[in-house]
mmCIF file with all atom_site columns, C-alpha atoms in Angstrom:
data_model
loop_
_atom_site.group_PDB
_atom_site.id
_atom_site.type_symbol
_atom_site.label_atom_id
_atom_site.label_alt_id
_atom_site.label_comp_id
_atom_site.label_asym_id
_atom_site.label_entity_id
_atom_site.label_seq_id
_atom_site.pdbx_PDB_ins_code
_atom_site.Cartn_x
_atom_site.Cartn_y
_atom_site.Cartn_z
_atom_site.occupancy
_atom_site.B_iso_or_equiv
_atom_site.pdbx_formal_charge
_atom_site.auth_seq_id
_atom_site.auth_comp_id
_atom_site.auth_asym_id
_atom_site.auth_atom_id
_atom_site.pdbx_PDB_model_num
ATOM 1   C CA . UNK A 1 1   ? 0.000   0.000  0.000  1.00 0.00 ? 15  UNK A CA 1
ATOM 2   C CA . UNK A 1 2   ? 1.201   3.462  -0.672 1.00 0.00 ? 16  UNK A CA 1
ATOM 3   C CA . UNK A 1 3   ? 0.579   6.467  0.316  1.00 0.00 ? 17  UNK A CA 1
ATOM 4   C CA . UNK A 1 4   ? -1.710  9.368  -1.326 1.00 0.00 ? 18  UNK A CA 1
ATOM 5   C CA . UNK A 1 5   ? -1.028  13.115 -1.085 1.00 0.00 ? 19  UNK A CA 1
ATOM 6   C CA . UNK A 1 6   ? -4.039  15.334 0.147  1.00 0.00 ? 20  UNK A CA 1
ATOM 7   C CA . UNK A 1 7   ? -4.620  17.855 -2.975 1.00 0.00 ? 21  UNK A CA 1
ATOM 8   C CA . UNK A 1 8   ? -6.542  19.832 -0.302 1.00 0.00 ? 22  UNK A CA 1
ATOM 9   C CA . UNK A 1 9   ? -5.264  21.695 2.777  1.00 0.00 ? 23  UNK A CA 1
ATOM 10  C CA . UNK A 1 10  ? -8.315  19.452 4.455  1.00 0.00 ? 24  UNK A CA 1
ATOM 11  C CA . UNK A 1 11  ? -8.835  17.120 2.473  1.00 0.00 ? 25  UNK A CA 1
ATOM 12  C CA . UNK A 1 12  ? -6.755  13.958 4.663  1.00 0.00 ? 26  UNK A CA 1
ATOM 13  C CA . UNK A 1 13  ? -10.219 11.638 4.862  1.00 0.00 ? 27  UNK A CA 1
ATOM 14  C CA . UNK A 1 14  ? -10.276 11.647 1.063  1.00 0.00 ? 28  UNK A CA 1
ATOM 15  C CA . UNK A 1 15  ? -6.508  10.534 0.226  1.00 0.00 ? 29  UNK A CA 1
ATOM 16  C CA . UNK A 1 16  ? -6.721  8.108  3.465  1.00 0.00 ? 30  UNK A CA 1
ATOM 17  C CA . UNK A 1 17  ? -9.653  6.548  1.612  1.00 0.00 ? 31  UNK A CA 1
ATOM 18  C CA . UNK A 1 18  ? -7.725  6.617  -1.420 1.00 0.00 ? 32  UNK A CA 1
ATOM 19  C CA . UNK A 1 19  ? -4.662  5.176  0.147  1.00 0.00 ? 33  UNK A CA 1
ATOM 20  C CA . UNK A 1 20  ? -7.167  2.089  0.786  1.00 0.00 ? 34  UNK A CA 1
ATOM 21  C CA . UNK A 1 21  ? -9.004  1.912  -2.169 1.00 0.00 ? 35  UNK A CA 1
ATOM 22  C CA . UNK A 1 22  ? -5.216  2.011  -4.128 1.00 0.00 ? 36  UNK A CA 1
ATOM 23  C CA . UNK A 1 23  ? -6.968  4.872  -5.762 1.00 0.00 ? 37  UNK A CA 1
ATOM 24  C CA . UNK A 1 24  ? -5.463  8.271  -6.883 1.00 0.00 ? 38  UNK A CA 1
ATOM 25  C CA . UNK A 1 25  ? -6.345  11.367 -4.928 1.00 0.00 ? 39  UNK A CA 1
ATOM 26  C CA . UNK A 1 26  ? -8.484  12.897 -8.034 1.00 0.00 ? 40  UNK A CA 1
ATOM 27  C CA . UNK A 1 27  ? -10.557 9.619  -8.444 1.00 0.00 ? 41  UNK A CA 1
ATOM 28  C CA . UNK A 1 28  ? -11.307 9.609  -4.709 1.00 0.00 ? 42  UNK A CA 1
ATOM 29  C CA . UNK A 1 29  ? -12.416 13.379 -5.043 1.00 0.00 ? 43  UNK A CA 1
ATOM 30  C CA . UNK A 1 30  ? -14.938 12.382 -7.665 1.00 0.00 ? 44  UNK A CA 1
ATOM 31  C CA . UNK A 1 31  ? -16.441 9.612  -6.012 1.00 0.00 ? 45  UNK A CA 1
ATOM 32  C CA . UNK A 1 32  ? -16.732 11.585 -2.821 1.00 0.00 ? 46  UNK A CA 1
ATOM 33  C CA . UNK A 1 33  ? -18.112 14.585 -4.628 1.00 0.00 ? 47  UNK A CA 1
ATOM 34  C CA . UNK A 1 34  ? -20.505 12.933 -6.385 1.00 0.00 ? 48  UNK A CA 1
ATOM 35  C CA . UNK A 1 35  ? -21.637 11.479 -2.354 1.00 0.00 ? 49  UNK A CA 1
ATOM 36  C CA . UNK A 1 36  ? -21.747 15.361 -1.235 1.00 0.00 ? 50  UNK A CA 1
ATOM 37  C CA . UNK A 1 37  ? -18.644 14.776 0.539  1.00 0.00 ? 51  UNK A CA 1
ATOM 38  C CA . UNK A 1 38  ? -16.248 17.458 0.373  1.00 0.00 ? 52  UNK A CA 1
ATOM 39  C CA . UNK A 1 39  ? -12.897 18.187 1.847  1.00 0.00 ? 53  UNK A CA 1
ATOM 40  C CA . UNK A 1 40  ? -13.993 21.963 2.771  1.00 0.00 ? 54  UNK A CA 1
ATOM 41  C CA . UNK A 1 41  ? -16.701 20.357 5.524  1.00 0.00 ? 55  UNK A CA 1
ATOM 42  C CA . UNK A 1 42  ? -14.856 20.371 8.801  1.00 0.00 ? 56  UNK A CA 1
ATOM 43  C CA . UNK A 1 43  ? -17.113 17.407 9.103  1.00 0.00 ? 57  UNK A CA 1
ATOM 44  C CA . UNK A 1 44  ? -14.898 15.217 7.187  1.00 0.00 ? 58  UNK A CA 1
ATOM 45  C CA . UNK A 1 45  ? -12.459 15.660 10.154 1.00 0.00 ? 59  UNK A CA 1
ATOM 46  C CA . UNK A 1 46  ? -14.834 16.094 13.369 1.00 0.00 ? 60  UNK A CA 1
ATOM 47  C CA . UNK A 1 47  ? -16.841 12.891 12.239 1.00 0.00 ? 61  UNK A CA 1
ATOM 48  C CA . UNK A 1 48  ? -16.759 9.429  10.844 1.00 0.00 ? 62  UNK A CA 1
ATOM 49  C CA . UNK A 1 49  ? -19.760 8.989  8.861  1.00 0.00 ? 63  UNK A CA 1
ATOM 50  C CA . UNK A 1 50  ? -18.552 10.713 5.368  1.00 0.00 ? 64  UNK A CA 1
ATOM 51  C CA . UNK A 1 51  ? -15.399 8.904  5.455  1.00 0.00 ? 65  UNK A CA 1
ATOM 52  C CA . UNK A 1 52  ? -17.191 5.210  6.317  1.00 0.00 ? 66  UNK A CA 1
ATOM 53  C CA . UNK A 1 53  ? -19.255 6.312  3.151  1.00 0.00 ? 67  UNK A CA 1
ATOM 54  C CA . UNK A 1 54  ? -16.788 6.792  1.300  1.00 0.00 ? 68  UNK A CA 1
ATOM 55  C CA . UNK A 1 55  ? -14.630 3.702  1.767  1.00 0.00 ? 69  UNK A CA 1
ATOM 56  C CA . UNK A 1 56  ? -18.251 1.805  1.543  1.00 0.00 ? 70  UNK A CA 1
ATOM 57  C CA . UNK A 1 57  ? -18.518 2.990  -1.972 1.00 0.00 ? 71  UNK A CA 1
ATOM 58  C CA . UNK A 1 58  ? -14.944 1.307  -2.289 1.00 0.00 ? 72  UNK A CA 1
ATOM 59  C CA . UNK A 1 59  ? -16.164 -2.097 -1.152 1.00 0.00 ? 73  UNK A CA 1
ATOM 60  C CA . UNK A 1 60  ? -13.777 -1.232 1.701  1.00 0.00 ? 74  UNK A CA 1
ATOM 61  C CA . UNK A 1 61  ? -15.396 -2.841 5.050  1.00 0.00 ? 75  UNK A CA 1
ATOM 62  C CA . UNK A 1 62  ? -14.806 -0.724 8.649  1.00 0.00 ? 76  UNK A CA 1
ATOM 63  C CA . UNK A 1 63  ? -15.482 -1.528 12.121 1.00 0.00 ? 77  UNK A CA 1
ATOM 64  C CA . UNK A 1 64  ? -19.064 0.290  12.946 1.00 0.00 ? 78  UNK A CA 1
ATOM 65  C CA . UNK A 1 65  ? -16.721 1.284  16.112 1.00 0.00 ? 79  UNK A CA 1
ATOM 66  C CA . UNK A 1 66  ? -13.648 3.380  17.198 1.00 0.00 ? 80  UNK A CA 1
ATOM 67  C CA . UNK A 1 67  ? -11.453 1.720  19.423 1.00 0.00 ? 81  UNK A CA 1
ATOM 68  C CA . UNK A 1 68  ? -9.278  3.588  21.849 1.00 0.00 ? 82  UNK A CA 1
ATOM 69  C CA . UNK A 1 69  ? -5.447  3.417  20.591 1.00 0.00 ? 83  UNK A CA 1
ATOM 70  C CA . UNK A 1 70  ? -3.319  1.781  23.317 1.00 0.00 ? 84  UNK A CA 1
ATOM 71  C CA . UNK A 1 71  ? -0.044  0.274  21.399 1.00 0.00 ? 85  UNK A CA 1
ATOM 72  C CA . UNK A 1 72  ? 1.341   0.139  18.249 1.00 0.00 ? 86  UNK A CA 1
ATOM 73  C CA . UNK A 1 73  ? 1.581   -3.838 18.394 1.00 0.00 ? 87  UNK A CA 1
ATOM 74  C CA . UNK A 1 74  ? -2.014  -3.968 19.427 1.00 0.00 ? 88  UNK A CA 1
ATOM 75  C CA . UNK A 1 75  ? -3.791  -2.799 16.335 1.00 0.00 ? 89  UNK A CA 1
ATOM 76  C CA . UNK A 1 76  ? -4.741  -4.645 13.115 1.00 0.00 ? 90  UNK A CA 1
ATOM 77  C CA . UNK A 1 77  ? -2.780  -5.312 10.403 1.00 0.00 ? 91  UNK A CA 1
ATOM 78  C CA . UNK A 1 78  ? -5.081  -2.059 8.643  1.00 0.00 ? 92  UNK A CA 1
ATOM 79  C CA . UNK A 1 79  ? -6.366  0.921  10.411 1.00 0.00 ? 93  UNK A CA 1
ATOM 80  C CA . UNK A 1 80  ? -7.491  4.388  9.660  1.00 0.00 ? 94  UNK A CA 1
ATOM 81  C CA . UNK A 1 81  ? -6.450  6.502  12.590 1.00 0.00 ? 95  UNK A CA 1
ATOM 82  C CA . UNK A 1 82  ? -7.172  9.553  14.013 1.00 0.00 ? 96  UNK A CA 1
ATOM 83  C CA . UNK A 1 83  ? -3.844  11.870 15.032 1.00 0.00 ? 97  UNK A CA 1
ATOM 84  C CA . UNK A 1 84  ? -3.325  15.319 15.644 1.00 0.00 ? 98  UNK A CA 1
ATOM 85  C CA . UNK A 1 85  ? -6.841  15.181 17.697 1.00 0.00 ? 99  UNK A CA 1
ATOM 86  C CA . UNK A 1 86  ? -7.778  18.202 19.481 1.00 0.00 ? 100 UNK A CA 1
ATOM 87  C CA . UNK A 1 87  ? -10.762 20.509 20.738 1.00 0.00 ? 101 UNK A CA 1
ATOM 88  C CA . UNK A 1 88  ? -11.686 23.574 19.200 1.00 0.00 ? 102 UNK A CA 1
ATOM 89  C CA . UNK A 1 89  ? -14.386 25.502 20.193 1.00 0.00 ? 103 UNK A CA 1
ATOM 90  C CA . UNK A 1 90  ? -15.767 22.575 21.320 1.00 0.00 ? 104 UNK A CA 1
ATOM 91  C CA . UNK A 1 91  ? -15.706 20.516 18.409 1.00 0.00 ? 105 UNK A CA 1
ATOM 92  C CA . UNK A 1 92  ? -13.434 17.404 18.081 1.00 0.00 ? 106 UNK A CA 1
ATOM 93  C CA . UNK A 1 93  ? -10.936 17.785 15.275 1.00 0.00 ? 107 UNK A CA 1
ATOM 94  C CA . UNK A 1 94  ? -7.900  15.330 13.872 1.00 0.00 ? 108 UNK A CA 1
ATOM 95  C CA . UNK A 1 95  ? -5.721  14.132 10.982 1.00 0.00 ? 109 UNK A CA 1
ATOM 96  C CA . UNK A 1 96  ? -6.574  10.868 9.286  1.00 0.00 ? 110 UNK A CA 1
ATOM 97  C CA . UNK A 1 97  ? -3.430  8.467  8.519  1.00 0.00 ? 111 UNK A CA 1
ATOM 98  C CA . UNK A 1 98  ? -3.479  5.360  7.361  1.00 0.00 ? 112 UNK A CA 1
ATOM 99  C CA . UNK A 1 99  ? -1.739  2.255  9.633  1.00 0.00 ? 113 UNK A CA 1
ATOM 100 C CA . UNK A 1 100 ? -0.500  -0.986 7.676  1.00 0.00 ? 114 UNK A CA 1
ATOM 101 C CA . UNK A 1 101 ? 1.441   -3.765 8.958  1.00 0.00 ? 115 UNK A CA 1
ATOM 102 C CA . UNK A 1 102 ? 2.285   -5.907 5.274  1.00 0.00 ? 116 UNK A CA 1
ATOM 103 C CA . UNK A 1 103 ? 4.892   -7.966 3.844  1.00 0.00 ? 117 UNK A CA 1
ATOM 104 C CA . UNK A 1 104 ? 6.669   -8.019 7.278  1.00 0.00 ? 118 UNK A CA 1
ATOM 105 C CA . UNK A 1 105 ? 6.698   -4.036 7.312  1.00 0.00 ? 119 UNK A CA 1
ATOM 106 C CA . UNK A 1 106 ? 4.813   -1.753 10.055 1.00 0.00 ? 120 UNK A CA 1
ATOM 107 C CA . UNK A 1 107 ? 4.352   1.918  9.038  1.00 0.00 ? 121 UNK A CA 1
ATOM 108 C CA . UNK A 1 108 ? 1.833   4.759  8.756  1.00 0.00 ? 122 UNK A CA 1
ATOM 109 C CA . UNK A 1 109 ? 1.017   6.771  5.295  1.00 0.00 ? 123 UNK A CA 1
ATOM 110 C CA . UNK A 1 110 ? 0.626   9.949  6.069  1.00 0.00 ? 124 UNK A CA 1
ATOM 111 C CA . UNK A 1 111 ? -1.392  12.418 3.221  1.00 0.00 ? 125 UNK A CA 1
ATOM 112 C CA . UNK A 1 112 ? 0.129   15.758 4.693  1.00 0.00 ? 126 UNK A CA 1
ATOM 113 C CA . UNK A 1 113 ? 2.179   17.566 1.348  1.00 0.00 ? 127 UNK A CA 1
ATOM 114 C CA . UNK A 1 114 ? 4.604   19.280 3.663  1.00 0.00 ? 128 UNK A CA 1
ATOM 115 C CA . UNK A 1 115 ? 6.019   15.884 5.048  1.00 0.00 ? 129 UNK A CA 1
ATOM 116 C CA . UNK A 1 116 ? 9.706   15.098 3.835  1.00 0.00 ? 130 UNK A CA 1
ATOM 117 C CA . UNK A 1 117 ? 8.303   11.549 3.555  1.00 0.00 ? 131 UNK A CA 1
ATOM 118 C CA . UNK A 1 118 ? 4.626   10.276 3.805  1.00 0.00 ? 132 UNK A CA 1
ATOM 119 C CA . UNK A 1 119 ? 5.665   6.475  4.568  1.00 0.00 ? 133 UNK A CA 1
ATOM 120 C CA . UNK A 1 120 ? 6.012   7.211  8.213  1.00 0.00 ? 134 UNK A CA 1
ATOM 121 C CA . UNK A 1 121 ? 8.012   5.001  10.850 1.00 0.00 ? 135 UNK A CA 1
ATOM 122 C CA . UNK A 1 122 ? 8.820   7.859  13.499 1.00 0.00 ? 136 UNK A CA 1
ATOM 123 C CA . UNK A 1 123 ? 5.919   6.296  15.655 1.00 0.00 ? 137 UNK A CA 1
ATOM 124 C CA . UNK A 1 124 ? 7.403   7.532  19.146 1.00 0.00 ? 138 UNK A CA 1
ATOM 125 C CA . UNK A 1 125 ? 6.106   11.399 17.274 1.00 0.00 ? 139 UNK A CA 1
ATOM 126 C CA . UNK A 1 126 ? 2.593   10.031 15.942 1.00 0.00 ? 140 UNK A CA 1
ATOM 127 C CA . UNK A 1 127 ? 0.269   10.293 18.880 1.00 0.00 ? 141 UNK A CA 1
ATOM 128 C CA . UNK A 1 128 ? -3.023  8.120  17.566 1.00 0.00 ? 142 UNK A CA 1
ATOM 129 C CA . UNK A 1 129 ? -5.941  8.916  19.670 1.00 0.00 ? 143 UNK A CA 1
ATOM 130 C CA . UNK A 1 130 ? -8.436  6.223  18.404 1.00 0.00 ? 144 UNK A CA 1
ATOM 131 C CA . UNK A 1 131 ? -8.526  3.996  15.354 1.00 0.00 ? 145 UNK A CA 1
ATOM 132 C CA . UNK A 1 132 ? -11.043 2.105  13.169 1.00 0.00 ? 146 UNK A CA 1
ATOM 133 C CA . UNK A 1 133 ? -10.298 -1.299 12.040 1.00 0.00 ? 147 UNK A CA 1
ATOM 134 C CA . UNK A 1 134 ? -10.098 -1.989 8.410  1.00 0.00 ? 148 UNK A CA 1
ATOM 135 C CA . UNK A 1 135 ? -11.359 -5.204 7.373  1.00 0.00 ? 149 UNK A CA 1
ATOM 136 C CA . UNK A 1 136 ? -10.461 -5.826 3.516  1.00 0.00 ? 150 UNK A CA 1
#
């Protein structure tokens, strides 16, 4: 699995769903346009609905649950996750990434441009607050 780069200063739910679906950014823009998903809606980053509809329409199967982070070697081999998580003005906000564990290789694909690297292994930085499991 590689990585996708967000196209859109907010728009980190839409290349994490593309990073599942193997998808380019632009083709996961579509698809979530043509939903009413957009990456302007502070929604897509204070709630989990538009981005579970989105990887639905990818065949991609989620836990109906978020499950408190507690350990790197404790989560599933695929996981979106929620970093960067914060309060503002009383409104939960975070960054999706992407966690994969494949081919004997643990690391976390990060959509932000700015990064020197998105394939992320500097997990003692990443501070996940929750993830949902990925199924397929």
């Amino acid at each position: 699995m590689e990585p996708v780069i967000q196209e859109e200063t907010t728009g980190c739910g839409i290349a994490a769903s593309a990073a599942l679906a193997g998808v380019s950014y632009a083709e996961a823009k579509r698809k979530a346009n043509a939903l009413g998903i957009y990456a302007a809606d502070t929604s897509l980053w204070s709630e989990t609905a538009h981005v579970r509809k989105l990887l639905g329409e990818f065949d991609i199967s989620v836990s109906p649950k978020e499950t408190p982070f507690e350990s790197w070697e404790r989560l599933p081999d695929k996981a979106l996750m929620a970093i960067k998580w914060r309060m503002e003005q009383g409104k939960k906000f975070w960054h999706w990434v992407v966690f994969v564990r494949e081919d004997g290789e643990v690391k976390v694909l990060d959509s932000k441009k700015a990064l020197k690297s998105n394939v992320r292994r500097d997990f003692e930085r990443i501070k996940p607050k929750w993830y949902i499991e990925v199924s397929n």
